[in-house]
Amino acid sequence: MKVLTNEINDLLKRQDIKQKELAIDTEIPETTLSGYIKQGIPFEKALKIMDASGDSLFTSQLAYKFLGFIKSMDGKLANTTAAELDIFQKIESDERKEHKKRAERLIVENKIRELDLEELNEIEAYGMEFLDEIIVEIAIVYKIFGAVNLDIREAVETKMPEWISKNYMKEG
């Protein structure tokens, strides 16, 4: 069991819901949920909260707390050379950049007007291209750390205090 007090409280604030509503949505009795928040929550119950909330930040926090932040790179991409990974990264970067200008404009426009479905899909496509690029970059990081026998989770733990001090991440 992992303690997710800060993460769940932040989720409640972000979604502007009460703990009682979350308990109803997750079918976890409110008193049980309260205990989980304070003392620790089993993974399967945290997954219920993740599914019920649909909150991407909570999902990434959950992945970090329970799964060591990043899934291991176990696909064919992991078996490529550093030079090949560099080529894949450039391809993915070019694909992302094709969407960038329009997506950034739409993200800003979304603050002053409601976007239509096609525009929202353009923003989503940009995000998906970003994910493709990020996964290739993660494969590169795995390759680098593999050369020096460093586990990605150890690297993340090492960097976490710096990321917190830079306000990239919150403590907790």
mmCIF file with all atom_site columns, C-alpha atoms in Angstrom:
data_model
loop_
_atom_site.group_PDB
_atom_site.id
_atom_site.type_symbol
_atom_site.label_atom_id
_atom_site.label_alt_id
_atom_site.label_comp_id
_atom_site.label_asym_id
_atom_site.label_entity_id
_atom_site.label_seq_id
_atom_site.pdbx_PDB_ins_code
_atom_site.Cartn_x
_atom_site.Cartn_y
_atom_site.Cartn_z
_atom_site.occupancy
_atom_site.B_iso_or_equiv
_atom_site.pdbx_formal_charge
_atom_site.auth_seq_id
_atom_site.auth_comp_id
_atom_site.auth_asym_id
_atom_site.auth_atom_id
_atom_site.pdbx_PDB_model_num
ATOM 1   C CA . MET A 1 1   ? 0.000   0.000  0.000   1.00 0.00 ? 1   MET A CA 1
ATOM 2   C CA . LYS A 1 2   ? 1.150   3.511  -0.827  1.00 0.00 ? 2   LYS A CA 1
ATOM 3   C CA . VAL A 1 3   ? 0.189   6.760  0.863   1.00 0.00 ? 3   VAL A CA 1
ATOM 4   C CA . LEU A 1 4   ? -1.430  9.115  -1.650  1.00 0.00 ? 4   LEU A CA 1
ATOM 5   C CA . THR A 1 5   ? -2.775  11.745 0.746   1.00 0.00 ? 5   THR A CA 1
ATOM 6   C CA . ASN A 1 6   ? -1.469  14.755 -1.198  1.00 0.00 ? 6   ASN A CA 1
ATOM 7   C CA . GLU A 1 7   ? -2.288  13.295 -4.599  1.00 0.00 ? 7   GLU A CA 1
ATOM 8   C CA . ILE A 1 8   ? -5.899  12.439 -3.716  1.00 0.00 ? 8   ILE A CA 1
ATOM 9   C CA . ASN A 1 9   ? -6.481  15.757 -1.945  1.00 0.00 ? 9   ASN A CA 1
ATOM 10  C CA . ASP A 1 10  ? -5.068  17.589 -4.994  1.00 0.00 ? 10  ASP A CA 1
ATOM 11  C CA . LEU A 1 11  ? -7.334  15.495 -7.236  1.00 0.00 ? 11  LEU A CA 1
ATOM 12  C CA . LEU A 1 12  ? -10.384 16.483 -5.177  1.00 0.00 ? 12  LEU A CA 1
ATOM 13  C CA . LYS A 1 13  ? -9.444  20.162 -5.491  1.00 0.00 ? 13  LYS A CA 1
ATOM 14  C CA . ARG A 1 14  ? -8.687  19.933 -9.228  1.00 0.00 ? 14  ARG A CA 1
ATOM 15  C CA . GLN A 1 15  ? -11.970 18.227 -9.962  1.00 0.00 ? 15  GLN A CA 1
ATOM 16  C CA . ASP A 1 16  ? -13.865 20.350 -7.430  1.00 0.00 ? 16  ASP A CA 1
ATOM 17  C CA . ILE A 1 17  ? -15.467 17.324 -5.812  1.00 0.00 ? 17  ILE A CA 1
ATOM 18  C CA . LYS A 1 18  ? -15.912 16.191 -2.237  1.00 0.00 ? 18  LYS A CA 1
ATOM 19  C CA . GLN A 1 19  ? -14.469 13.002 -0.799  1.00 0.00 ? 19  GLN A CA 1
ATOM 20  C CA . LYS A 1 20  ? -18.037 11.678 -0.475  1.00 0.00 ? 20  LYS A CA 1
ATOM 21  C CA . GLU A 1 21  ? -18.576 12.093 -4.230  1.00 0.00 ? 21  GLU A CA 1
ATOM 22  C CA . LEU A 1 22  ? -15.329 10.295 -4.991  1.00 0.00 ? 22  LEU A CA 1
ATOM 23  C CA . ALA A 1 23  ? -16.422 7.474  -2.680  1.00 0.00 ? 23  ALA A CA 1
ATOM 24  C CA . ILE A 1 24  ? -19.696 7.153  -4.587  1.00 0.00 ? 24  ILE A CA 1
ATOM 25  C CA . ASP A 1 25  ? -17.961 7.280  -7.986  1.00 0.00 ? 25  ASP A CA 1
ATOM 26  C CA . THR A 1 26  ? -15.464 4.589  -6.975  1.00 0.00 ? 26  THR A CA 1
ATOM 27  C CA . GLU A 1 27  ? -17.902 2.457  -4.972  1.00 0.00 ? 27  GLU A CA 1
ATOM 28  C CA . ILE A 1 28  ? -15.518 2.621  -2.018  1.00 0.00 ? 28  ILE A CA 1
ATOM 29  C CA . PRO A 1 29  ? -17.252 3.338  1.302   1.00 0.00 ? 29  PRO A CA 1
ATOM 30  C CA . GLU A 1 30  ? -16.472 6.881  2.436   1.00 0.00 ? 30  GLU A CA 1
ATOM 31  C CA . THR A 1 31  ? -14.952 5.822  5.769   1.00 0.00 ? 31  THR A CA 1
ATOM 32  C CA . THR A 1 32  ? -12.772 3.260  4.005   1.00 0.00 ? 32  THR A CA 1
ATOM 33  C CA . LEU A 1 33  ? -11.681 5.855  1.450   1.00 0.00 ? 33  LEU A CA 1
ATOM 34  C CA . SER A 1 34  ? -10.848 8.259  4.264   1.00 0.00 ? 34  SER A CA 1
ATOM 35  C CA . GLY A 1 35  ? -8.651  5.590  5.869   1.00 0.00 ? 35  GLY A CA 1
ATOM 36  C CA . TYR A 1 36  ? -6.946  4.889  2.558   1.00 0.00 ? 36  TYR A CA 1
ATOM 37  C CA . ILE A 1 37  ? -6.176  8.565  2.073   1.00 0.00 ? 37  ILE A CA 1
ATOM 38  C CA . LYS A 1 38  ? -4.607  8.890  5.514   1.00 0.00 ? 38  LYS A CA 1
ATOM 39  C CA . GLN A 1 39  ? -2.876  5.524  5.935   1.00 0.00 ? 39  GLN A CA 1
ATOM 40  C CA . GLY A 1 40  ? -2.257  4.089  2.493   1.00 0.00 ? 40  GLY A CA 1
ATOM 41  C CA . ILE A 1 41  ? -4.236  2.675  -0.370  1.00 0.00 ? 41  ILE A CA 1
ATOM 42  C CA . PRO A 1 42  ? -4.058  -0.684 -2.129  1.00 0.00 ? 42  PRO A CA 1
ATOM 43  C CA . PHE A 1 43  ? -3.140  -0.504 -5.794  1.00 0.00 ? 43  PHE A CA 1
ATOM 44  C CA . GLU A 1 44  ? -6.485  -1.862 -7.026  1.00 0.00 ? 44  GLU A CA 1
ATOM 45  C CA . LYS A 1 45  ? -8.384  0.833  -5.084  1.00 0.00 ? 45  LYS A CA 1
ATOM 46  C CA . ALA A 1 46  ? -6.072  3.537  -6.436  1.00 0.00 ? 46  ALA A CA 1
ATOM 47  C CA . LEU A 1 47  ? -6.866  2.229  -9.919  1.00 0.00 ? 47  LEU A CA 1
ATOM 48  C CA . LYS A 1 48  ? -10.579 2.646  -9.171  1.00 0.00 ? 48  LYS A CA 1
ATOM 49  C CA . ILE A 1 49  ? -9.944  6.283  -8.291  1.00 0.00 ? 49  ILE A CA 1
ATOM 50  C CA . MET A 1 50  ? -7.872  6.718  -11.439 1.00 0.00 ? 50  MET A CA 1
ATOM 51  C CA . ASP A 1 51  ? -10.608 5.201  -13.610 1.00 0.00 ? 51  ASP A CA 1
ATOM 52  C CA . ALA A 1 52  ? -13.413 7.148  -11.941 1.00 0.00 ? 52  ALA A CA 1
ATOM 53  C CA . SER A 1 53  ? -11.601 10.483 -12.088 1.00 0.00 ? 53  SER A CA 1
ATOM 54  C CA . GLY A 1 54  ? -10.109 10.241 -15.574 1.00 0.00 ? 54  GLY A CA 1
ATOM 55  C CA . ASP A 1 55  ? -7.477  12.672 -14.294 1.00 0.00 ? 55  ASP A CA 1
ATOM 56  C CA . SER A 1 56  ? -4.198  12.427 -16.210 1.00 0.00 ? 56  SER A CA 1
ATOM 57  C CA . LEU A 1 57  ? -2.101  14.049 -13.486 1.00 0.00 ? 57  LEU A CA 1
ATOM 58  C CA . PHE A 1 58  ? -3.381  11.587 -10.889 1.00 0.00 ? 58  PHE A CA 1
ATOM 59  C CA . THR A 1 59  ? -2.687  8.756  -13.350 1.00 0.00 ? 59  THR A CA 1
ATOM 60  C CA . SER A 1 60  ? 0.939   9.819  -13.764 1.00 0.00 ? 60  SER A CA 1
ATOM 61  C CA . GLN A 1 61  ? 1.336   10.247 -10.000 1.00 0.00 ? 61  GLN A CA 1
ATOM 62  C CA . LEU A 1 62  ? -0.084  6.770  -9.494  1.00 0.00 ? 62  LEU A CA 1
ATOM 63  C CA . ALA A 1 63  ? 2.320   5.352  -12.077 1.00 0.00 ? 63  ALA A CA 1
ATOM 64  C CA . TYR A 1 64  ? 5.234   6.946  -10.278 1.00 0.00 ? 64  TYR A CA 1
ATOM 65  C CA . LYS A 1 65  ? 4.176   5.798  -6.802  1.00 0.00 ? 65  LYS A CA 1
ATOM 66  C CA . PHE A 1 66  ? 3.240   2.219  -7.671  1.00 0.00 ? 66  PHE A CA 1
ATOM 67  C CA . LEU A 1 67  ? 5.111   1.385  -10.853 1.00 0.00 ? 67  LEU A CA 1
ATOM 68  C CA . GLY A 1 68  ? 8.440   3.165  -10.579 1.00 0.00 ? 68  GLY A CA 1
ATOM 69  C CA . PHE A 1 69  ? 7.538   6.070  -12.900 1.00 0.00 ? 69  PHE A CA 1
ATOM 70  C CA . ILE A 1 70  ? 8.239   4.624  -16.330 1.00 0.00 ? 70  ILE A CA 1
ATOM 71  C CA . LYS A 1 71  ? 7.417   1.258  -17.856 1.00 0.00 ? 71  LYS A CA 1
ATOM 72  C CA . SER A 1 72  ? 10.494  -0.586 -18.969 1.00 0.00 ? 72  SER A CA 1
ATOM 73  C CA . MET A 1 73  ? 11.402  -0.283 -22.628 1.00 0.00 ? 73  MET A CA 1
ATOM 74  C CA . ASP A 1 74  ? 10.753  -3.809 -23.801 1.00 0.00 ? 74  ASP A CA 1
ATOM 75  C CA . GLY A 1 75  ? 9.733   -3.411 -27.437 1.00 0.00 ? 75  GLY A CA 1
ATOM 76  C CA . LYS A 1 76  ? 11.852  -3.727 -30.564 1.00 0.00 ? 76  LYS A CA 1
ATOM 77  C CA . LEU A 1 77  ? 12.868  -0.092 -30.198 1.00 0.00 ? 77  LEU A CA 1
ATOM 78  C CA . ALA A 1 78  ? 15.016  -1.131 -27.239 1.00 0.00 ? 78  ALA A CA 1
ATOM 79  C CA . ASN A 1 79  ? 17.050  -3.396 -29.528 1.00 0.00 ? 79  ASN A CA 1
ATOM 80  C CA . THR A 1 80  ? 18.156  -0.612 -31.854 1.00 0.00 ? 80  THR A CA 1
ATOM 81  C CA . THR A 1 81  ? 21.523  1.124  -31.805 1.00 0.00 ? 81  THR A CA 1
ATOM 82  C CA . ALA A 1 82  ? 22.074  4.624  -30.438 1.00 0.00 ? 82  ALA A CA 1
ATOM 83  C CA . ALA A 1 83  ? 22.510  5.929  -33.992 1.00 0.00 ? 83  ALA A CA 1
ATOM 84  C CA . GLU A 1 84  ? 19.222  4.317  -35.088 1.00 0.00 ? 84  GLU A CA 1
ATOM 85  C CA . LEU A 1 85  ? 17.456  5.753  -32.050 1.00 0.00 ? 85  LEU A CA 1
ATOM 86  C CA . ASP A 1 86  ? 18.749  9.188  -32.999 1.00 0.00 ? 86  ASP A CA 1
ATOM 87  C CA . ILE A 1 87  ? 17.197  8.795  -36.453 1.00 0.00 ? 87  ILE A CA 1
ATOM 88  C CA . PHE A 1 88  ? 13.885  7.666  -34.933 1.00 0.00 ? 88  PHE A CA 1
ATOM 89  C CA . GLN A 1 89  ? 13.972  10.667 -32.588 1.00 0.00 ? 89  GLN A CA 1
ATOM 90  C CA . LYS A 1 90  ? 14.471  13.067 -35.514 1.00 0.00 ? 90  LYS A CA 1
ATOM 91  C CA . ILE A 1 91  ? 11.576  11.465 -37.401 1.00 0.00 ? 91  ILE A CA 1
ATOM 92  C CA . GLU A 1 92  ? 9.270   11.783 -34.406 1.00 0.00 ? 92  GLU A CA 1
ATOM 93  C CA . SER A 1 93  ? 10.413  15.356 -33.751 1.00 0.00 ? 93  SER A CA 1
ATOM 94  C CA . ASP A 1 94  ? 9.688   16.347 -37.353 1.00 0.00 ? 94  ASP A CA 1
ATOM 95  C CA . GLU A 1 95  ? 6.222   14.774 -37.162 1.00 0.00 ? 95  GLU A CA 1
ATOM 96  C CA . ARG A 1 96  ? 5.479   16.656 -33.922 1.00 0.00 ? 96  ARG A CA 1
ATOM 97  C CA . LYS A 1 97  ? 6.713   19.952 -35.361 1.00 0.00 ? 97  LYS A CA 1
ATOM 98  C CA . GLU A 1 98  ? 4.305   19.577 -38.298 1.00 0.00 ? 98  GLU A CA 1
ATOM 99  C CA . HIS A 1 99  ? 1.439   19.958 -35.781 1.00 0.00 ? 99  HIS A CA 1
ATOM 100 C CA . LYS A 1 100 ? 3.055   22.429 -33.389 1.00 0.00 ? 100 LYS A CA 1
ATOM 101 C CA . LYS A 1 101 ? 2.158   25.870 -34.760 1.00 0.00 ? 101 LYS A CA 1
ATOM 102 C CA . ARG A 1 102 ? -1.526  25.146 -35.279 1.00 0.00 ? 102 ARG A CA 1
ATOM 103 C CA . ALA A 1 103 ? -1.882  23.221 -31.998 1.00 0.00 ? 103 ALA A CA 1
ATOM 104 C CA . GLU A 1 104 ? -0.260  25.962 -29.940 1.00 0.00 ? 104 GLU A CA 1
ATOM 105 C CA . ARG A 1 105 ? -2.559  28.555 -31.503 1.00 0.00 ? 105 ARG A CA 1
ATOM 106 C CA . LEU A 1 106 ? -5.604  26.408 -30.788 1.00 0.00 ? 106 LEU A CA 1
ATOM 107 C CA . ILE A 1 107 ? -4.527  25.810 -27.181 1.00 0.00 ? 107 ILE A CA 1
ATOM 108 C CA . VAL A 1 108 ? -4.429  29.580 -26.648 1.00 0.00 ? 108 VAL A CA 1
ATOM 109 C CA . GLU A 1 109 ? -7.692  30.158 -28.528 1.00 0.00 ? 109 GLU A CA 1
ATOM 110 C CA . ASN A 1 110 ? -9.325  27.515 -26.331 1.00 0.00 ? 110 ASN A CA 1
ATOM 111 C CA . LYS A 1 111 ? -8.990  29.988 -23.440 1.00 0.00 ? 111 LYS A CA 1
ATOM 112 C CA . ILE A 1 112 ? -11.324 32.479 -25.159 1.00 0.00 ? 112 ILE A CA 1
ATOM 113 C CA . ARG A 1 113 ? -13.631 30.327 -27.268 1.00 0.00 ? 113 ARG A CA 1
ATOM 114 C CA . GLU A 1 114 ? -14.921 26.789 -27.454 1.00 0.00 ? 114 GLU A CA 1
ATOM 115 C CA . LEU A 1 115 ? -13.084 24.729 -30.035 1.00 0.00 ? 115 LEU A CA 1
ATOM 116 C CA . ASP A 1 116 ? -14.878 22.417 -32.425 1.00 0.00 ? 116 ASP A CA 1
ATOM 117 C CA . LEU A 1 117 ? -14.204 18.682 -32.587 1.00 0.00 ? 117 LEU A CA 1
ATOM 118 C CA . GLU A 1 118 ? -11.779 18.981 -35.509 1.00 0.00 ? 118 GLU A CA 1
ATOM 119 C CA . GLU A 1 119 ? -9.716  21.567 -33.644 1.00 0.00 ? 119 GLU A CA 1
ATOM 120 C CA . LEU A 1 120 ? -9.666  19.473 -30.482 1.00 0.00 ? 120 LEU A CA 1
ATOM 121 C CA . ASN A 1 121 ? -8.525  16.510 -32.565 1.00 0.00 ? 121 ASN A CA 1
ATOM 122 C CA . GLU A 1 122 ? -5.651  18.612 -33.922 1.00 0.00 ? 122 GLU A CA 1
ATOM 123 C CA . ILE A 1 123 ? -4.498  19.385 -30.388 1.00 0.00 ? 123 ILE A CA 1
ATOM 124 C CA . GLU A 1 124 ? -4.793  15.717 -29.474 1.00 0.00 ? 124 GLU A CA 1
ATOM 125 C CA . ALA A 1 125 ? -2.782  14.692 -32.559 1.00 0.00 ? 125 ALA A CA 1
ATOM 126 C CA . TYR A 1 126 ? -0.049  17.107 -31.494 1.00 0.00 ? 126 TYR A CA 1
ATOM 127 C CA . GLY A 1 127 ? 0.004   15.551 -28.023 1.00 0.00 ? 127 GLY A CA 1
ATOM 128 C CA . MET A 1 128 ? 0.145   12.060 -29.502 1.00 0.00 ? 128 MET A CA 1
ATOM 129 C CA . GLU A 1 129 ? 3.091   13.040 -31.708 1.00 0.00 ? 129 GLU A CA 1
ATOM 130 C CA . PHE A 1 130 ? 4.779   14.410 -28.595 1.00 0.00 ? 130 PHE A CA 1
ATOM 131 C CA . LEU A 1 131 ? 4.276   11.043 -26.878 1.00 0.00 ? 131 LEU A CA 1
ATOM 132 C CA . ASP A 1 132 ? 5.875   9.252  -29.833 1.00 0.00 ? 132 ASP A CA 1
ATOM 133 C CA . GLU A 1 133 ? 8.891   11.534 -29.580 1.00 0.00 ? 133 GLU A CA 1
ATOM 134 C CA . ILE A 1 134 ? 9.082   11.134 -25.801 1.00 0.00 ? 134 ILE A CA 1
ATOM 135 C CA . ILE A 1 135 ? 9.000   7.332  -25.959 1.00 0.00 ? 135 ILE A CA 1
ATOM 136 C CA . VAL A 1 136 ? 11.925  7.328  -28.393 1.00 0.00 ? 136 VAL A CA 1
ATOM 137 C CA . GLU A 1 137 ? 13.798  9.713  -26.116 1.00 0.00 ? 137 GLU A CA 1
ATOM 138 C CA . ILE A 1 138 ? 13.084  7.424  -23.163 1.00 0.00 ? 138 ILE A CA 1
ATOM 139 C CA . ALA A 1 139 ? 14.530  4.546  -25.189 1.00 0.00 ? 139 ALA A CA 1
ATOM 140 C CA . ILE A 1 140 ? 17.658  6.660  -25.681 1.00 0.00 ? 140 ILE A CA 1
ATOM 141 C CA . VAL A 1 141 ? 17.856  7.317  -21.931 1.00 0.00 ? 141 VAL A CA 1
ATOM 142 C CA . TYR A 1 142 ? 17.485  3.582  -21.233 1.00 0.00 ? 142 TYR A CA 1
ATOM 143 C CA . LYS A 1 143 ? 20.321  2.904  -23.686 1.00 0.00 ? 143 LYS A CA 1
ATOM 144 C CA . ILE A 1 144 ? 22.537  5.511  -21.996 1.00 0.00 ? 144 ILE A CA 1
ATOM 145 C CA . PHE A 1 145 ? 21.801  4.202  -18.500 1.00 0.00 ? 145 PHE A CA 1
ATOM 146 C CA . GLY A 1 146 ? 22.299  0.625  -19.687 1.00 0.00 ? 146 GLY A CA 1
ATOM 147 C CA . ALA A 1 147 ? 25.844  1.525  -20.674 1.00 0.00 ? 147 ALA A CA 1
ATOM 148 C CA . VAL A 1 148 ? 26.619  2.570  -17.089 1.00 0.00 ? 148 VAL A CA 1
ATOM 149 C CA . ASN A 1 149 ? 24.446  -0.056 -15.353 1.00 0.00 ? 149 ASN A CA 1
ATOM 150 C CA . LEU A 1 150 ? 22.002  2.495  -13.912 1.00 0.00 ? 150 LEU A CA 1
ATOM 151 C CA . ASP A 1 151 ? 18.321  1.653  -13.438 1.00 0.00 ? 151 ASP A CA 1
ATOM 152 C CA . ILE A 1 152 ? 15.848  4.315  -14.620 1.00 0.00 ? 152 ILE A CA 1
ATOM 153 C CA . ARG A 1 153 ? 14.048  4.252  -11.257 1.00 0.00 ? 153 ARG A CA 1
ATOM 154 C CA . GLU A 1 154 ? 17.322  4.978  -9.464  1.00 0.00 ? 154 GLU A CA 1
ATOM 155 C CA . ALA A 1 155 ? 17.998  7.828  -11.857 1.00 0.00 ? 155 ALA A CA 1
ATOM 156 C CA . VAL A 1 156 ? 14.532  9.284  -11.275 1.00 0.00 ? 156 VAL A CA 1
ATOM 157 C CA . GLU A 1 157 ? 14.973  9.017  -7.494  1.00 0.00 ? 157 GLU A CA 1
ATOM 158 C CA . THR A 1 158 ? 18.325  10.779 -7.821  1.00 0.00 ? 158 THR A CA 1
ATOM 159 C CA . LYS A 1 159 ? 16.884  13.596 -9.944  1.00 0.00 ? 159 LYS A CA 1
ATOM 160 C CA . MET A 1 160 ? 13.621  14.012 -7.995  1.00 0.00 ? 160 MET A CA 1
ATOM 161 C CA . PRO A 1 161 ? 15.002  16.458 -5.377  1.00 0.00 ? 161 PRO A CA 1
ATOM 162 C CA . GLU A 1 162 ? 16.348  18.677 -8.154  1.00 0.00 ? 162 GLU A CA 1
ATOM 163 C CA . TRP A 1 163 ? 13.041  18.535 -10.046 1.00 0.00 ? 163 TRP A CA 1
ATOM 164 C CA . ILE A 1 164 ? 11.203  19.437 -6.848  1.00 0.00 ? 164 ILE A CA 1
ATOM 165 C CA . SER A 1 165 ? 13.559  22.374 -6.202  1.00 0.00 ? 165 SER A CA 1
ATOM 166 C CA . LYS A 1 166 ? 12.938  23.588 -9.772  1.00 0.00 ? 166 LYS A CA 1
ATOM 167 C CA . ASN A 1 167 ? 9.167   23.206 -9.221  1.00 0.00 ? 167 ASN A CA 1
ATOM 168 C CA . TYR A 1 168 ? 8.924   20.655 -12.041 1.00 0.00 ? 168 TYR A CA 1
ATOM 169 C CA . MET A 1 169 ? 7.380   18.269 -9.500  1.00 0.00 ? 169 MET A CA 1
ATOM 170 C CA . LYS A 1 170 ? 5.647   18.641 -6.168  1.00 0.00 ? 170 LYS A CA 1
ATOM 171 C CA . GLU A 1 171 ? 6.971   17.045 -3.013  1.00 0.00 ? 171 GLU A CA 1
ATOM 172 C CA . GLY A 1 172 ? 5.011   14.118 -1.713  1.00 0.00 ? 172 GLY A CA 1
#
